[in-house]
Coordinates of C-alpha atoms in Angstrom, one line a residue:
Chain A
M1 CA 40.8 127.9 -52.5
T2 CA 38.9 130.6 -51.1
S3 CA 39.7 130.3 -47.4
K4 CA 42.9 130.5 -47.8
P5 CA 43.5 133.6 -46.0
R6 CA 42.2 132.7 -43.0
D7 CA 43.9 129.1 -42.9
A8 CA 46.8 132.1 -43.0
A9 CA 46.3 133.9 -40.4
T10 CA 45.5 131.2 -38.0
A11 CA 48.7 129.7 -38.9
T12 CA 50.1 132.8 -37.3
S13 CA 48.6 132.2 -34.1
P14 CA 50.1 130.7 -31.2
L15 CA 48.0 127.4 -31.2
G16 CA 48.7 127.2 -35.0
L17 CA 52.5 128.1 -34.3
L18 CA 52.4 125.2 -32.1
L19 CA 50.7 122.9 -33.9
I20 CA 52.3 123.3 -37.0
A21 CA 55.7 122.9 -34.8
G22 CA 54.7 119.1 -33.6
A23 CA 53.9 117.9 -36.9
V24 CA 57.4 119.5 -38.2
A25 CA 58.6 118.0 -34.9
T26 CA 57.0 114.4 -35.9
V27 CA 58.1 114.1 -39.3
G28 CA 61.8 115.6 -38.0
L29 CA 62.3 112.8 -35.4
L30 CA 60.7 109.6 -37.0
I31 CA 61.1 110.3 -40.6
V32 CA 63.5 112.7 -41.6
A33 CA 66.5 112.1 -39.3
P34 CA 66.4 108.3 -39.7
L35 CA 66.5 109.1 -43.9
T36 CA 69.1 111.5 -43.2
S37 CA 71.0 109.4 -40.9
V38 CA 71.8 106.7 -43.4
F39 CA 72.9 108.5 -46.3
V40 CA 75.6 110.4 -43.6
D41 CA 76.5 106.6 -42.1
A42 CA 76.9 105.0 -45.5
F43 CA 79.8 107.7 -46.3
S44 CA 80.8 108.6 -43.5
N45 CA 84.3 106.7 -44.5
G46 CA 84.1 108.1 -48.0
P47 CA 82.4 107.7 -51.2
R48 CA 85.2 105.4 -52.2
A49 CA 84.6 102.6 -49.3
W50 CA 80.9 103.2 -50.2
W51 CA 82.0 101.8 -53.5
E52 CA 83.9 99.6 -52.4
A53 CA 81.4 98.1 -49.9
L54 CA 79.0 97.6 -52.9
A55 CA 80.8 96.3 -55.7
H56 CA 83.7 94.3 -54.9
D57 CA 81.3 92.3 -52.0
P58 CA 80.2 89.2 -54.6
D59 CA 77.5 88.8 -52.9
T60 CA 76.3 92.2 -52.0
R61 CA 76.8 92.5 -56.1
H62 CA 74.4 89.4 -56.1
A63 CA 71.6 90.4 -53.9
I64 CA 71.7 93.5 -55.8
W65 CA 71.0 91.8 -58.8
L66 CA 68.9 89.4 -57.6
S67 CA 66.4 92.1 -56.4
L68 CA 67.0 93.8 -59.4
T69 CA 65.3 90.7 -61.4
V70 CA 62.8 89.0 -58.2
A71 CA 61.0 92.7 -57.9
P72 CA 60.5 93.9 -61.8
L73 CA 59.3 90.0 -61.7
A74 CA 56.9 90.8 -59.3
V75 CA 55.5 93.7 -60.0
L76 CA 54.8 92.3 -63.7
I77 CA 52.6 89.6 -62.2
N78 CA 51.1 91.9 -60.5
T79 CA 50.8 94.9 -63.5
V80 CA 48.7 91.8 -65.4
F81 CA 46.4 90.9 -62.9
G82 CA 46.0 94.3 -61.3
V83 CA 44.0 95.3 -64.8
A84 CA 42.4 92.3 -65.1
A85 CA 41.0 92.2 -61.9
A86 CA 40.1 96.0 -62.3
W87 CA 38.6 95.4 -65.4
L88 CA 36.8 92.9 -64.2
V89 CA 34.9 94.8 -60.9
A90 CA 34.8 97.8 -62.7
R91 CA 33.2 97.0 -66.0
F92 CA 31.1 94.0 -64.7
R93 CA 28.3 93.1 -62.3
F94 CA 28.4 89.9 -60.7
P95 CA 27.2 88.2 -58.2
G96 CA 30.3 87.5 -55.3
R97 CA 32.1 91.3 -56.7
S98 CA 32.0 92.8 -53.5
L99 CA 33.5 89.9 -51.5
L100 CA 36.0 89.6 -53.9
V101 CA 37.1 93.4 -53.7
S102 CA 37.7 92.8 -50.1
L103 CA 39.9 90.0 -50.9
F104 CA 42.2 91.7 -52.7
D105 CA 43.2 93.4 -49.9
V106 CA 43.3 90.2 -47.5
P107 CA 47.8 90.5 -48.4
F108 CA 47.5 93.8 -46.4
S109 CA 46.6 92.4 -43.2
V110 CA 48.4 89.1 -43.4
S111 CA 51.8 89.4 -41.6
P112 CA 54.5 88.7 -44.5
V113 CA 56.3 86.1 -42.5
V114 CA 52.6 83.9 -42.3
A115 CA 52.5 84.5 -46.0
G116 CA 55.8 82.8 -46.4
L117 CA 55.2 80.4 -44.1
A118 CA 52.3 79.3 -46.3
L119 CA 54.0 78.9 -49.0
V120 CA 56.9 77.4 -47.9
L121 CA 54.1 74.9 -46.6
I122 CA 53.1 74.4 -49.9
F123 CA 56.2 74.3 -52.1
G124 CA 58.6 73.1 -49.2
R125 CA 60.1 69.5 -49.2
Q126 CA 57.5 68.6 -46.9
G127 CA 55.4 70.7 -48.2
L128 CA 51.7 70.1 -50.3
L129 CA 53.4 69.8 -53.7
G130 CA 56.5 69.2 -52.1
P131 CA 57.5 65.3 -53.7
T132 CA 56.2 66.3 -57.2
L133 CA 58.4 69.3 -57.2
T134 CA 61.4 67.0 -56.1
A135 CA 60.5 64.7 -58.8
L136 CA 60.3 67.3 -61.2
A137 CA 63.9 68.7 -60.0
V138 CA 62.0 72.2 -59.6
K139 CA 63.4 74.1 -56.4
V140 CA 60.3 76.7 -55.6
I141 CA 61.6 77.6 -51.9
F142 CA 64.5 78.2 -51.0
A143 CA 65.3 79.4 -54.8
W144 CA 64.5 82.3 -56.9
P145 CA 60.9 81.4 -58.0
G146 CA 59.5 81.4 -54.1
L147 CA 61.1 84.6 -54.2
V148 CA 58.9 86.2 -56.7
L149 CA 56.0 84.2 -55.3
A150 CA 56.6 85.8 -52.0
T151 CA 56.7 89.1 -53.3
T152 CA 54.0 88.8 -55.8
F153 CA 51.6 87.8 -52.5
V154 CA 52.5 90.9 -50.9
T155 CA 52.6 93.5 -54.0
L156 CA 49.6 92.2 -54.6
P157 CA 47.3 94.5 -53.6
L158 CA 48.9 97.2 -55.3
V159 CA 48.2 97.9 -58.7
V160 CA 44.4 97.0 -58.5
R161 CA 43.6 99.2 -55.9
E162 CA 44.8 102.0 -57.8
L163 CA 43.2 101.2 -61.1
I164 CA 39.7 100.7 -59.4
P165 CA 38.6 103.9 -58.6
V166 CA 39.9 105.5 -61.9
M167 CA 38.1 103.0 -64.1
E168 CA 34.9 103.5 -62.0
A169 CA 35.5 107.0 -62.5
I170 CA 36.1 107.2 -65.9
G171 CA 32.9 104.9 -66.7
P172 CA 32.4 102.6 -69.7
E173 CA 30.9 104.9 -72.3
E174 CA 34.2 105.3 -74.7
E175 CA 34.7 101.1 -74.3
M176 CA 31.3 100.7 -75.3
A177 CA 31.3 103.6 -78.1
A178 CA 34.7 101.9 -79.3
V179 CA 33.0 98.2 -79.2
S180 CA 29.9 99.5 -80.9
L181 CA 31.9 100.7 -83.7
G182 CA 33.9 97.3 -84.5
A183 CA 36.6 97.4 -82.3
N184 CA 37.7 94.4 -80.7
G185 CA 38.6 93.5 -77.0
W186 CA 42.6 94.0 -77.1
Q187 CA 41.7 97.4 -79.5
V188 CA 39.1 98.4 -76.5
F189 CA 41.9 98.1 -74.2
W190 CA 44.8 99.4 -76.3
R191 CA 43.1 102.3 -77.8
V192 CA 40.9 103.1 -75.1
T193 CA 41.3 101.7 -71.6
L194 CA 45.2 101.8 -71.3
P195 CA 45.5 105.8 -72.2
N196 CA 43.1 107.1 -69.4
I197 CA 44.4 104.5 -66.6
R198 CA 48.1 105.0 -67.7
W199 CA 49.2 107.7 -64.9
A200 CA 47.1 105.1 -62.2
L201 CA 48.7 102.5 -63.7
L202 CA 52.1 104.2 -63.3
H203 CA 51.3 105.3 -59.2
G204 CA 50.0 101.6 -58.8
V205 CA 53.7 99.8 -60.8
V206 CA 56.1 102.5 -59.1
L207 CA 54.5 101.6 -55.4
A208 CA 54.5 97.6 -55.7
N209 CA 58.1 98.3 -56.9
A210 CA 58.9 100.2 -54.2
R211 CA 57.5 97.5 -51.8
A212 CA 58.7 95.0 -54.2
M213 CA 62.1 96.2 -53.4
G214 CA 62.4 96.5 -50.0
E215 CA 60.4 92.5 -48.6
F216 CA 61.8 92.0 -46.3
G217 CA 59.4 89.3 -44.0
A218 CA 57.5 87.2 -46.8
V219 CA 61.0 86.7 -48.9
Y220 CA 63.4 85.9 -45.7
V221 CA 61.4 83.1 -45.0
V222 CA 60.9 81.2 -47.9
S223 CA 64.8 81.9 -49.0
G224 CA 66.5 80.3 -46.4
H225 CA 68.9 83.0 -46.5
I226 CA 71.6 82.1 -48.8
A227 CA 74.6 84.0 -49.4
G228 CA 75.3 84.9 -53.0
T229 CA 72.1 82.7 -53.7
T230 CA 68.6 84.1 -52.3
D231 CA 69.7 87.0 -50.5
T232 CA 68.2 90.2 -51.7
M233 CA 69.0 93.5 -50.9
P234 CA 66.8 93.9 -47.9
L235 CA 68.1 89.8 -47.1
R236 CA 71.8 91.5 -47.4
V237 CA 71.4 94.4 -45.5
E238 CA 70.4 92.1 -43.0
K239 CA 73.3 89.6 -43.3
L240 CA 76.2 92.7 -43.0
F241 CA 74.1 94.0 -39.8
Q242 CA 74.4 90.1 -38.1
E243 CA 78.2 89.9 -39.2
Y244 CA 79.4 93.4 -37.5
R245 CA 80.0 94.9 -40.3
T246 CA 77.6 98.5 -40.6
P247 CA 79.4 100.2 -42.6
A248 CA 78.4 97.8 -45.0
S249 CA 75.5 97.1 -44.6
M250 CA 74.8 100.8 -44.7
A251 CA 75.9 101.6 -47.9
V252 CA 73.3 98.9 -49.1
A253 CA 71.0 100.2 -47.2
S254 CA 72.1 104.0 -49.2
V255 CA 71.0 102.4 -51.9
L256 CA 67.4 101.1 -51.2
A257 CA 67.2 104.5 -49.0
A258 CA 68.1 106.3 -52.4
L259 CA 65.2 103.9 -54.2
A260 CA 62.9 105.2 -52.7
L261 CA 63.7 109.0 -53.1
L262 CA 63.1 108.1 -56.4
T263 CA 60.1 106.8 -55.5
L264 CA 58.8 109.4 -54.0
V265 CA 59.2 111.8 -56.8
A266 CA 57.9 109.9 -59.0
K267 CA 54.6 109.8 -56.7
V268 CA 54.4 113.3 -56.5
F269 CA 54.4 113.6 -60.3
I270 CA 52.5 111.2 -61.2
E271 CA 50.0 112.1 -58.7
R272 CA 49.9 115.7 -60.2
Q273 CA 49.0 114.6 -63.6
L274 CA 46.3 112.3 -61.7
E275 CA 45.0 114.9 -60.7
T276 CA 45.0 117.3 -64.0
E277 CA 43.3 114.7 -65.4
S278 CA 40.5 113.7 -63.0
K279 CA 40.0 118.0 -63.5
E280 CA 39.7 117.4 -66.7
L281 CA 37.4 114.6 -66.6
E282 CA 35.3 116.9 -64.0
A283 CA 35.2 119.7 -66.5
A284 CA 34.2 117.4 -69.4
R285 CA 31.3 115.7 -67.6
A286 CA 29.6 119.0 -66.2
P287 CA 28.6 120.6 -69.2
G288 CA 27.0 117.5 -70.6
A289 CA 24.1 117.2 -69.3
D290 CA 23.4 113.8 -71.7
T291 CA 25.4 111.3 -69.3
D292 CA 24.5 110.5 -66.1
P293 CA 27.8 112.0 -64.0
T294 CA 26.1 108.5 -60.9
T295 CA 26.8 105.5 -63.1
G296 CA 30.3 106.6 -63.8
G297 CA 30.7 106.5 -59.7
L298 CA 31.5 103.6 -57.1
G299 CA 28.0 101.5 -57.9
S300 CA 26.6 99.6 -54.7
Chain B
M1 CA 25.2 105.9 -80.7
N2 CA 22.7 104.3 -77.9
T3 CA 24.2 106.5 -74.7
N4 CA 22.2 109.3 -76.2
Q5 CA 18.9 108.5 -75.0
P6 CA 19.7 108.2 -71.4
P7 CA 17.2 105.1 -70.2
S8 CA 16.9 104.1 -66.5
P9 CA 20.1 103.4 -65.1
P10 CA 19.6 99.8 -63.3
N11 CA 18.1 98.8 -66.8
R12 CA 21.3 100.7 -68.5
R13 CA 23.6 99.0 -65.9
V14 CA 23.2 95.7 -66.9
R15 CA 23.5 96.5 -70.6
T16 CA 26.8 98.4 -70.0
R17 CA 28.3 95.8 -68.0
T18 CA 27.2 93.0 -71.2
V19 CA 28.5 94.8 -74.1
L20 CA 32.1 94.7 -73.2
P21 CA 34.6 91.8 -73.9
G22 CA 36.7 90.4 -71.5
F23 CA 34.8 88.6 -69.0
G24 CA 35.8 85.3 -69.4
L25 CA 39.7 86.3 -69.0
S26 CA 39.9 88.8 -66.4
A27 CA 38.1 86.6 -64.3
A28 CA 40.3 83.5 -65.4
I29 CA 43.2 85.7 -64.0
T30 CA 41.6 87.4 -61.2
S31 CA 40.5 83.7 -60.1
L32 CA 43.5 82.1 -61.2
M33 CA 45.7 84.9 -58.8
I34 CA 43.0 85.4 -56.1
V35 CA 42.6 81.3 -55.4
G36 CA 46.2 80.2 -56.2
L37 CA 48.0 82.8 -54.1
V38 CA 45.7 84.1 -51.3
L39 CA 43.0 81.7 -51.1
I40 CA 45.0 78.3 -51.2
P41 CA 48.1 78.8 -49.5
L42 CA 46.0 80.8 -46.4
A43 CA 43.3 77.2 -46.4
V44 CA 46.8 74.9 -46.2
L45 CA 48.1 76.9 -43.9
I46 CA 44.8 77.0 -41.5
L47 CA 43.9 73.5 -42.1
R48 CA 47.8 71.9 -41.2
A49 CA 47.1 73.8 -37.9
A50 CA 43.9 72.0 -37.6
S51 CA 45.4 68.5 -38.3
L52 CA 47.3 69.2 -34.9
G53 CA 44.2 68.6 -32.9
P54 CA 42.4 70.9 -30.5
A55 CA 44.9 69.5 -27.9
G56 CA 48.2 69.5 -30.6
F57 CA 47.0 73.0 -31.8
L58 CA 47.3 74.5 -27.6
A59 CA 50.2 73.1 -26.8
A60 CA 52.2 74.4 -30.1
A61 CA 50.1 78.0 -29.8
W62 CA 50.1 78.4 -26.2
T63 CA 53.4 77.7 -24.6
P64 CA 54.8 80.5 -22.1
R65 CA 56.9 81.5 -24.8
A66 CA 54.5 82.3 -27.6
R67 CA 51.7 83.6 -24.7
A68 CA 54.6 86.3 -24.1
A69 CA 55.0 87.2 -27.8
Y70 CA 51.3 88.1 -28.6
A71 CA 51.5 90.0 -25.4
V72 CA 54.3 91.6 -26.8
S73 CA 53.7 91.8 -30.1
L74 CA 49.6 93.4 -28.8
G75 CA 51.3 95.4 -26.3
A76 CA 53.1 97.3 -29.0
S77 CA 51.5 97.5 -31.8
L78 CA 48.7 98.6 -29.6
A79 CA 50.8 101.3 -28.2
A80 CA 52.3 102.6 -32.0
A81 CA 49.1 102.3 -33.1
I82 CA 47.8 105.0 -30.3
I83 CA 50.7 107.0 -31.1
S84 CA 50.4 106.9 -34.8
S85 CA 46.4 107.6 -34.7
L86 CA 47.3 110.9 -32.2
L87 CA 50.8 112.0 -33.8
G88 CA 49.0 111.4 -37.1
L89 CA 45.9 113.5 -36.4
L90 CA 47.8 116.4 -36.1
V91 CA 50.3 116.1 -38.8
A92 CA 47.1 115.8 -41.1
W93 CA 45.8 118.5 -39.7
V94 CA 48.4 120.9 -39.7
L95 CA 49.1 119.2 -43.8
V96 CA 44.7 120.2 -44.2
R97 CA 44.3 123.6 -42.3
L98 CA 47.4 125.4 -42.0
E99 CA 49.2 127.4 -44.9
F100 CA 53.2 127.4 -43.9
P101 CA 56.1 127.5 -46.0
G102 CA 57.3 123.7 -46.8
R103 CA 54.1 122.4 -46.3
R104 CA 54.1 120.2 -49.6
I105 CA 57.4 118.6 -48.9
L106 CA 55.9 117.8 -45.6
D107 CA 53.0 115.9 -46.9
A108 CA 55.6 114.2 -49.3
L109 CA 57.7 113.3 -46.7
V110 CA 54.7 111.4 -45.1
D111 CA 55.0 108.7 -47.6
V112 CA 58.5 107.8 -46.7
P113 CA 57.9 105.1 -44.7
L114 CA 56.2 103.5 -47.3
A115 CA 58.7 103.3 -49.9
L116 CA 61.9 103.0 -47.3
P117 CA 62.1 99.3 -46.6
T118 CA 61.9 98.6 -43.5
A119 CA 65.2 96.2 -42.8
V120 CA 66.4 99.8 -43.8
A121 CA 64.3 101.5 -41.3
G122 CA 65.0 98.7 -38.5
L123 CA 68.8 99.3 -39.4
V124 CA 68.5 103.0 -39.1
Y125 CA 66.5 103.5 -35.9
S126 CA 68.7 100.5 -34.3
T127 CA 72.1 103.0 -34.4
L128 CA 70.5 106.1 -33.9
Y129 CA 69.2 104.9 -30.5
V130 CA 72.1 102.8 -29.2
E131 CA 74.4 104.8 -26.6
K132 CA 76.8 106.1 -29.6
G133 CA 73.9 107.0 -31.6
W134 CA 73.0 110.4 -32.7
L135 CA 69.8 110.0 -30.5
G136 CA 70.9 107.2 -28.3
Q137 CA 74.2 109.6 -27.0
I138 CA 71.4 112.6 -25.8
L139 CA 68.8 109.4 -24.2
V140 CA 70.8 106.4 -23.1
P141 CA 71.5 108.5 -19.9
M142 CA 68.6 109.5 -19.0
G143 CA 67.7 106.1 -18.7
I144 CA 65.7 105.9 -22.1
R145 CA 66.8 103.2 -24.2
G146 CA 65.3 103.5 -27.8
A147 CA 67.2 100.3 -28.7
Y148 CA 67.4 96.6 -27.8
S149 CA 63.9 97.3 -25.7
R150 CA 60.3 97.4 -25.9
L151 CA 60.4 101.1 -26.6
G152 CA 62.4 100.5 -29.6
I153 CA 59.8 98.4 -30.9
V154 CA 57.5 100.7 -30.4
L155 CA 59.1 102.9 -32.5
V156 CA 59.2 101.6 -35.2
L157 CA 56.1 100.5 -35.6
V158 CA 54.9 104.2 -35.1
F159 CA 57.6 104.6 -38.1
V160 CA 55.6 101.6 -40.3
S161 CA 52.2 102.5 -39.0
L162 CA 51.9 106.7 -39.6
P163 CA 51.4 107.1 -43.0
F164 CA 48.4 104.8 -42.4
A165 CA 47.1 106.7 -40.0
I166 CA 47.4 110.2 -41.3
R167 CA 46.6 109.3 -44.9
V168 CA 43.2 108.3 -43.7
V169 CA 41.8 111.0 -41.6
Q170 CA 43.7 113.8 -44.6
P171 CA 41.2 113.6 -46.9
V172 CA 38.0 113.5 -44.1
I173 CA 39.6 116.8 -42.7
E174 CA 39.4 117.9 -46.2
S175 CA 35.9 117.7 -46.9
L176 CA 34.7 118.8 -43.6
D177 CA 32.6 121.7 -43.7
K178 CA 34.5 124.6 -42.7
D179 CA 30.7 126.9 -41.9
T180 CA 29.5 124.7 -39.3
E181 CA 32.8 125.0 -37.6
E182 CA 32.0 128.7 -37.7
A183 CA 28.9 128.4 -37.1
A184 CA 29.8 127.0 -33.8
R185 CA 32.3 129.7 -33.0
L186 CA 29.9 132.3 -33.8
L187 CA 27.2 131.0 -31.4
G188 CA 29.7 131.2 -28.7
A189 CA 31.1 128.0 -28.6
S190 CA 35.6 127.9 -27.7
K191 CA 37.8 126.8 -30.1
S192 CA 37.9 123.4 -27.6
Q193 CA 34.2 122.9 -27.6
T194 CA 34.0 123.7 -31.3
F195 CA 36.8 121.0 -31.9
L196 CA 35.5 118.2 -29.8
R197 CA 31.7 118.9 -30.1
V198 CA 31.8 120.1 -34.1
V199 CA 35.3 118.4 -35.7
L200 CA 36.0 115.7 -33.7
P201 CA 32.6 113.4 -34.5
G202 CA 33.3 113.9 -38.1
I203 CA 36.4 113.4 -38.0
L204 CA 36.7 110.3 -35.3
P205 CA 35.3 107.7 -37.7
A206 CA 38.4 108.2 -40.2
V207 CA 40.6 108.1 -37.1
V208 CA 39.5 104.8 -35.6
T209 CA 39.8 103.0 -39.0
G210 CA 43.4 104.2 -39.1
F211 CA 44.1 103.1 -36.0
A212 CA 43.1 99.6 -37.2
L213 CA 45.1 99.9 -40.3
A214 CA 48.0 100.8 -38.2
L215 CA 47.5 98.2 -35.6
A216 CA 46.9 95.1 -38.7
R217 CA 49.9 97.1 -40.1
A218 CA 52.0 96.8 -36.8
L219 CA 51.0 93.4 -36.1
G220 CA 52.6 91.7 -39.1
E221 CA 55.7 93.8 -39.1
Y222 CA 59.0 92.1 -39.3
G223 CA 61.7 93.4 -40.8
S224 CA 62.0 96.9 -39.1
V225 CA 61.4 95.5 -35.1
V226 CA 64.0 92.2 -36.0
F227 CA 66.8 94.6 -36.0
I228 CA 65.4 97.0 -33.2
S229 CA 64.4 94.5 -30.5
G230 CA 67.1 92.2 -29.8
N231 CA 64.3 89.4 -29.8
M232 CA 65.2 88.4 -26.3
P233 CA 62.6 85.5 -25.6
F234 CA 59.8 86.6 -22.8
K235 CA 60.7 90.4 -22.7
T236 CA 61.4 91.7 -26.8
E237 CA 60.7 88.7 -28.7
I238 CA 57.1 89.8 -30.9
A239 CA 55.4 86.9 -32.6
P240 CA 56.4 86.8 -36.1
V241 CA 59.9 87.3 -34.8
L242 CA 58.9 83.6 -33.3
I243 CA 57.6 82.1 -36.2
V244 CA 60.9 82.6 -38.0
S245 CA 63.2 80.8 -35.2
R246 CA 60.5 78.3 -34.8
L247 CA 60.9 77.7 -38.4
E248 CA 64.5 77.7 -38.6
E249 CA 64.4 74.8 -36.4
F250 CA 62.2 72.7 -38.5
A251 CA 59.5 73.1 -35.4
Y252 CA 57.0 73.5 -38.8
A253 CA 53.9 72.3 -36.3
E254 CA 54.4 74.9 -33.7
A255 CA 55.2 77.6 -36.2
T256 CA 52.3 77.3 -38.0
A257 CA 50.0 77.0 -35.0
I258 CA 51.3 80.5 -33.9
A259 CA 51.2 81.8 -37.3
V260 CA 47.3 80.7 -37.3
V261 CA 46.4 82.8 -34.3
L262 CA 48.5 85.9 -35.8
L263 CA 46.3 85.4 -38.5
G264 CA 43.3 85.5 -37.0
M265 CA 44.4 88.1 -34.8
S266 CA 45.0 90.8 -38.2
L267 CA 42.2 89.1 -40.2
S268 CA 39.4 90.3 -37.6
M269 CA 41.5 93.4 -37.9
L270 CA 40.4 93.3 -41.4
I271 CA 36.6 93.2 -40.4
V272 CA 36.7 95.6 -38.1
V273 CA 38.1 98.0 -41.0
N274 CA 36.1 96.6 -43.6
V275 CA 32.5 97.3 -41.1
L276 CA 33.6 101.1 -40.3
Q277 CA 34.5 101.9 -43.9
Q278 CA 30.5 101.2 -45.3
R279 CA 30.0 103.1 -41.8
L280 CA 32.4 106.1 -42.6
A281 CA 31.0 105.8 -46.5
R282 CA 27.4 105.9 -45.3
N283 CA 28.0 109.5 -43.2
A284 CA 29.6 110.8 -45.8
Q285 CA 26.4 110.3 -47.8

């Protein structure tokens, strides 16, 4: 913070101004222009046409409803997984731990289309479990369970990756104290761990939800793209576009874009809370020389 | 309470990790998800492709149309990752080092591509760059076609991969020691010399990691590209689009073989990222 005046001086230099102009142009052209045009195009025929495109088309209504069901389910699964996996990795040392941590990232680097295909090869009619599922009359592919599975796969790393660094930084001391005072596992979790990680958890949930609402490739493959049955909002955007109903497509897109903006506002707010808490943690750690600060960090 | 006396760290670690409950439950949930949702599906995919035999695999994965799709995918992703890395470095630098009105807003806007559904991005980009679009009406008469072309693919891939390139580099620029730069300048180095000899070596590993992340993201992208590319075989068809069109023809063997090639590309990217990040962590110490 002390170096701010010197930075401010560079900002007014010709080179500084040029760099700022370049950065603003980059973000403006690549990000702001498309974002603005979604809303302009969506409302180009007035708010009434926008509303009718959303509310008077049963397939679109169904897509909105389906997205609002599938995304929270996938996020819920990932929240349970994220907390469990972060607890495992941040509180215990065991062989294969670092391999496990890199496995968490695999869904990030697998193309969503490939992930969807892999699910089809297992749960599809000709898939590994196909005959069993047919006998049980359970439909996974071309039905909502497949959508949930595909969405869960794609968003798998988002919650756990937020939690691990925070839990490592906080360290196990408070939880151990609770255990030694006689608390059981659930009490430790609800009363000690959860209050400590709540902002990081919320951050992960918000990011996972945004990704889940918007997922396209993986969901496209497993859904069969059936209007009024397995079309989520992003799939509906594509179908309307293919049917040359661009205004209606833009209306659905504008709802998704508004949701993305809400996500960003929430993200900025949560990040401020996180920053304050990590500063408080540092301040609490600094004078207390009796605890070794390195054990709270990333153990190798 | 035993934490008041500081015992030797390794000893302490073993003890602290075993006192806490929940190892069994958390290990069960974690392995159910990782094995059930990630490892088994990917293993099934690879085994399915392997069951084709070497000749069958080649016949399915190495057709002229598939080779063209890999080339378009790789070429567009490489171009997008390079552009993202350069623009990302610029934006990250400006966000960290320069103070100007609206800096925080710019910083928040960088995350838009992470939150905006890729289908929305693809839809909007395709309407922006067609002949009648906002940008298309200026660019198309100049001969620049940003929709239904390879350029269009690169544009949306830059959009989806830009945040990765920025967010990896930004904290590293923040952690740079400004005194070293100051010293270089005092010792007579020019601004460009200082940047090339002092700053760049410090941030290069992060730039390369950002590049690899952007490349991995771009290689697998489907939702936005399908809107803007026109999906013409041999011209603007990327590998994920080819997988989907094979699937829609119920040509599962071919789709699987192409998917395994794509998976191989992206997993090797993941390994590169991991190695780079370890090197990065070592350099930072």
